[in-house]
Amino acid sequence: MTRTAYLHMGANKTGSSAIQTWIPGNAALLQSAGIAVPLDFLGSTGNAPHLAAALCLPPAELPDDISGILRGFAGWLRQQDAKPGSDLLISAERFSVHAAQNRMRRCGAFLHRRGYQPCAIFYVRNQIDRINSSIAQRLKRLRTRIDLSDPMASIIPERDDWALCLSRIEAAGFTLRAGVYPPQGQTPLPAQFMALAGLLDRLPDDTDFNVTQANPSLGGLGMLLAHGVAGLTAQLTEPQRHGLSLALLDAFTGLQDAPYNGFTPDEMDQIEQQFAASNAQMTRWLDTDEMTALSVSKSRNRATSPRRIVDMTDAQAQVMATALNRLCDTVENDPLLSQALRPDAIRALLADN
């Protein structure tokens, strides 16, 4: 009997963290329903980027530290042969990148040879909202490639053509189940994901699909502060960078900071025009309600976030002052951060913007 390999491919910024938190936390439940999760090949967050690379890329392009993953995974699959009817479930946003690069054929062929029919579960999202979320995620992690004065130049060239991406997945021999993020209704995202994959009926009615918030966000002022301090992180160790990122989130806890929106209405018009042709082709995979959801941006109802310190209103400046003092206090009193950062350096950078 042919088994199914369900590959959740993201895309990035479509709620993948919640799904990836839920799957390994319920691996035993899934196993009892005949759905195997390769826990040994998942990262600490439930994401499997290295396994995705090993399945999709030719050996010559694999970094040395993950070149043996495919052999190990093939051995794990042989163990599943002793469990008749056991399907497979893997989640990795990186699959969407490989799909956009037209590199899913190797993955599909690998799974077919081992008796699995590959099935891709792929979420798409309004591009304006996804780009805003991508900018916020990168700045929250203090990446320096983002320029708030010109966010379109920072992120637009990396955006995927959804229709082309999904066509390539199907051409690689996958069945495809596409959905729009955020899904409609109050049902937790992992439950909606399992329904989209066609697996929900295999789980008990009382299954708990709730997960804690996996990715807390910074608002517009938080982005501005993160942008100001990102240049200080070049000499930081990864633990220091991570600690500073968490300190930024803590600095704005309980303060009035609107959700981040990096684009003016005219820039939003440009983004929509850029992706209009691709979105029009999505009716092949999405119904009318989903097409409507794909075309509507939450950011349309939000003011453009300040891109420079001088763009802040007086009220925003007061919030920023409070957050800045909190951040500097944390840096000064944190043994890890105080070794490499000075509070006055943070204040000086912001004053120069």
Coordinates of N, CA and C in Angstrom, one line a residue, residues 4-24 38 42 45-49 51-52 55-56 88-99 104 107 111 118-124 169 174-179 181 189-190 192-194 196-197 199:
T4 N 1.8 8.1 2.4 CA 1.8 9.5 2.0 C 2.9 10.2 2.8
A5 N 3.7 11.0 2.2 CA 4.6 11.9 2.9 C 4.1 13.3 2.8
Y6 N 3.6 13.8 3.9 CA 3.0 15.1 4.0 C 4.2 16.1 4.4
L7 N 4.5 17.0 3.4 CA 5.5 18.0 3.6 C 4.9 19.4 3.8
H8 N 4.9 19.9 5.0 CA 4.5 21.3 5.2 C 5.6 22.2 4.8
M9 N 5.4 23.0 3.7 CA 6.4 23.7 3.1 C 6.4 25.2 3.5
G10 N 5.6 25.6 4.4 CA 5.5 27.0 4.8 C 4.4 27.7 3.9
A11 N 4.6 28.8 3.3 CA 5.9 29.6 3.2 C 6.2 30.3 4.5
N12 N 7.4 30.9 4.5 CA 7.8 31.7 5.6 C 6.8 32.8 5.9
K13 N 6.6 33.1 7.2 CA 5.7 34.1 7.7 C 4.2 33.7 7.4
T14 N 3.9 32.4 7.5 CA 2.5 32.0 7.4 C 2.1 31.1 8.5
G15 N 2.6 31.4 9.7 CA 2.2 30.7 10.9 C 2.9 29.4 11.1
S16 N 4.0 29.2 10.4 CA 4.7 27.9 10.5 C 5.2 27.6 11.9
S17 N 5.6 28.6 12.7 CA 6.1 28.3 14.0 C 5.1 27.7 14.9
A18 N 3.8 28.1 14.8 CA 2.8 27.4 15.6 C 2.6 26.0 15.2
I19 N 2.6 25.7 13.9 CA 2.5 24.3 13.4 C 3.7 23.5 13.8
Q20 N 4.9 24.1 13.7 CA 6.1 23.3 14.1 C 6.2 23.1 15.6
T21 N 5.6 24.0 16.4 CA 5.6 23.7 17.8 C 4.7 22.6 18.2
W22 N 3.5 22.6 17.5 CA 2.5 21.6 17.8 C 2.9 20.1 17.3
I23 N 3.5 20.0 16.2 CA 3.7 18.7 15.6 C 4.6 17.8 16.5
P24 N 5.9 18.3 16.9 CA 6.7 17.4 17.7 C 6.1 17.2 19.1
P38 N 9.7 12.5 12.1 CA 11.1 12.2 12.3 C 11.8 13.1 13.3
L42 N 14.6 17.0 13.4 CA 14.0 18.3 13.6 C 15.0 19.2 14.4
T45 N 13.1 24.0 17.4 CA 11.8 24.6 17.2 C 10.8 23.7 16.5
G46 N 11.2 22.5 16.0 CA 10.3 21.7 15.3 C 10.5 21.9 13.8
N47 N 11.3 22.8 13.4 CA 11.6 23.1 12.0 C 12.6 22.1 11.5
A48 N 12.6 21.8 10.2 CA 13.6 20.8 9.6 C 14.3 21.3 8.4
P49 N 15.0 22.5 8.5 CA 15.6 23.1 7.3 C 16.8 22.2 6.8
L51 N 17.1 18.9 6.9 CA 16.5 17.8 6.2 C 15.9 18.2 4.9
A52 N 15.3 19.4 4.8 CA 14.7 19.9 3.6 C 15.9 20.0 2.5
L55 N 17.1 16.7 1.2 CA 16.1 16.1 0.3 C 16.1 16.7 -1.1
C56 N 16.4 18.0 -1.1 CA 16.1 18.8 -2.3 C 17.4 19.1 -3.1
L88 N 4.0 9.9 6.8 CA 5.1 10.7 7.2 C 4.7 12.2 7.3
L89 N 5.2 12.9 8.3 CA 4.9 14.4 8.4 C 6.1 15.1 8.7
I90 N 6.5 16.1 7.8 CA 7.7 16.9 8.0 C 7.3 18.4 7.8
S91 N 7.8 19.3 8.6 CA 7.5 20.7 8.4 C 8.8 21.5 8.3
A92 N 9.0 22.3 7.2 CA 10.2 23.1 7.0 C 9.8 24.2 6.1
E93 N 9.9 25.5 6.5 CA 9.7 26.6 5.6 C 10.7 26.6 4.4
R94 N 11.8 26.0 4.7 CA 12.9 26.0 3.6 C 12.4 25.2 2.4
F95 N 11.5 24.3 2.5 CA 10.9 23.7 1.3 C 10.4 24.7 0.3
S96 N 9.8 25.8 0.8 CA 9.2 26.8 -0.1 C 10.3 27.5 -0.9
V97 N 11.5 27.7 -0.3 CA 12.6 28.3 -1.0 C 13.1 27.4 -2.1
H98 N 13.2 26.1 -1.7 CA 13.7 25.1 -2.8 C 12.6 25.0 -3.9
A99 N 11.3 25.1 -3.5 CA 10.3 25.0 -4.5 C 10.4 26.2 -5.5
M104 N 12.4 20.7 -6.4 CA 11.7 19.7 -5.6 C 11.7 18.3 -6.3
C107 N 13.6 15.6 -4.3 CA 12.8 15.3 -3.1 C 11.7 14.3 -3.5
L111 N 11.2 10.2 -2.3 CA 10.1 9.7 -1.6 C 9.3 8.7 -2.4
P118 N 4.3 11.9 -2.3 CA 4.5 13.1 -1.7 C 3.4 14.1 -1.8
C119 N 3.0 14.7 -0.7 CA 1.9 15.7 -0.7 C 2.4 17.0 0.0
A120 N 2.3 18.1 -0.7 CA 2.7 19.4 -0.2 C 1.6 20.1 0.4
I121 N 1.8 20.7 1.6 CA 0.8 21.6 2.2 C 1.5 23.0 2.2
F122 N 0.9 23.9 1.5 CA 1.6 25.2 1.3 C 0.6 26.3 1.6
Y123 N 1.0 27.2 2.5 CA 0.2 28.4 2.8 C 0.8 29.6 2.0
V124 N -0.1 30.4 1.5 CA 0.2 31.7 0.8 C -0.4 32.8 1.7
I169 N 5.9 22.7 -7.8 CA 5.7 21.6 -6.8 C 4.9 20.5 -7.5
F174 N 4.2 16.1 -6.8 CA 3.5 16.2 -5.5 C 2.0 16.4 -5.8
T175 N 1.2 15.8 -4.9 CA -0.2 16.4 -4.8 C 0.0 17.7 -4.0
L176 N -1.0 18.6 -4.1 CA -0.8 19.9 -3.5 C -2.1 20.3 -2.8
R177 N -2.0 20.8 -1.6 CA -3.1 21.4 -0.9 C -2.7 22.7 -0.4
A178 N -3.3 23.8 -1.0 CA -2.9 25.1 -0.7 C -3.9 25.8 0.2
G179 N -3.5 26.7 1.1 CA -4.4 27.5 1.9 C -3.9 28.9 2.0
Y181 N -3.1 32.2 4.6 CA -2.8 32.6 5.9 C -3.1 34.1 6.0
L189 N -4.6 27.3 14.6 CA -3.9 27.0 13.3 C -3.5 25.6 13.1
P190 N -2.9 24.9 14.1 CA -2.6 23.5 13.9 C -3.8 22.6 13.5
Q192 N -6.4 23.7 11.8 CA -6.7 24.0 10.4 C -5.7 23.4 9.5
F193 N -4.5 23.4 9.9 CA -3.4 22.8 9.1 C -3.7 21.3 8.9
M194 N -4.1 20.6 10.0 CA -4.3 19.1 9.9 C -5.6 18.9 9.0
L196 N -6.5 20.9 6.4 CA -6.0 21.1 5.1 C -5.2 19.9 4.5
A197 N -4.4 19.3 5.4 CA -3.7 18.1 5.0 C -4.5 16.9 4.8
L199 N -5.9 15.2 7.4 CA -5.5 14.3 8.5 C -6.3 14.5 9.8

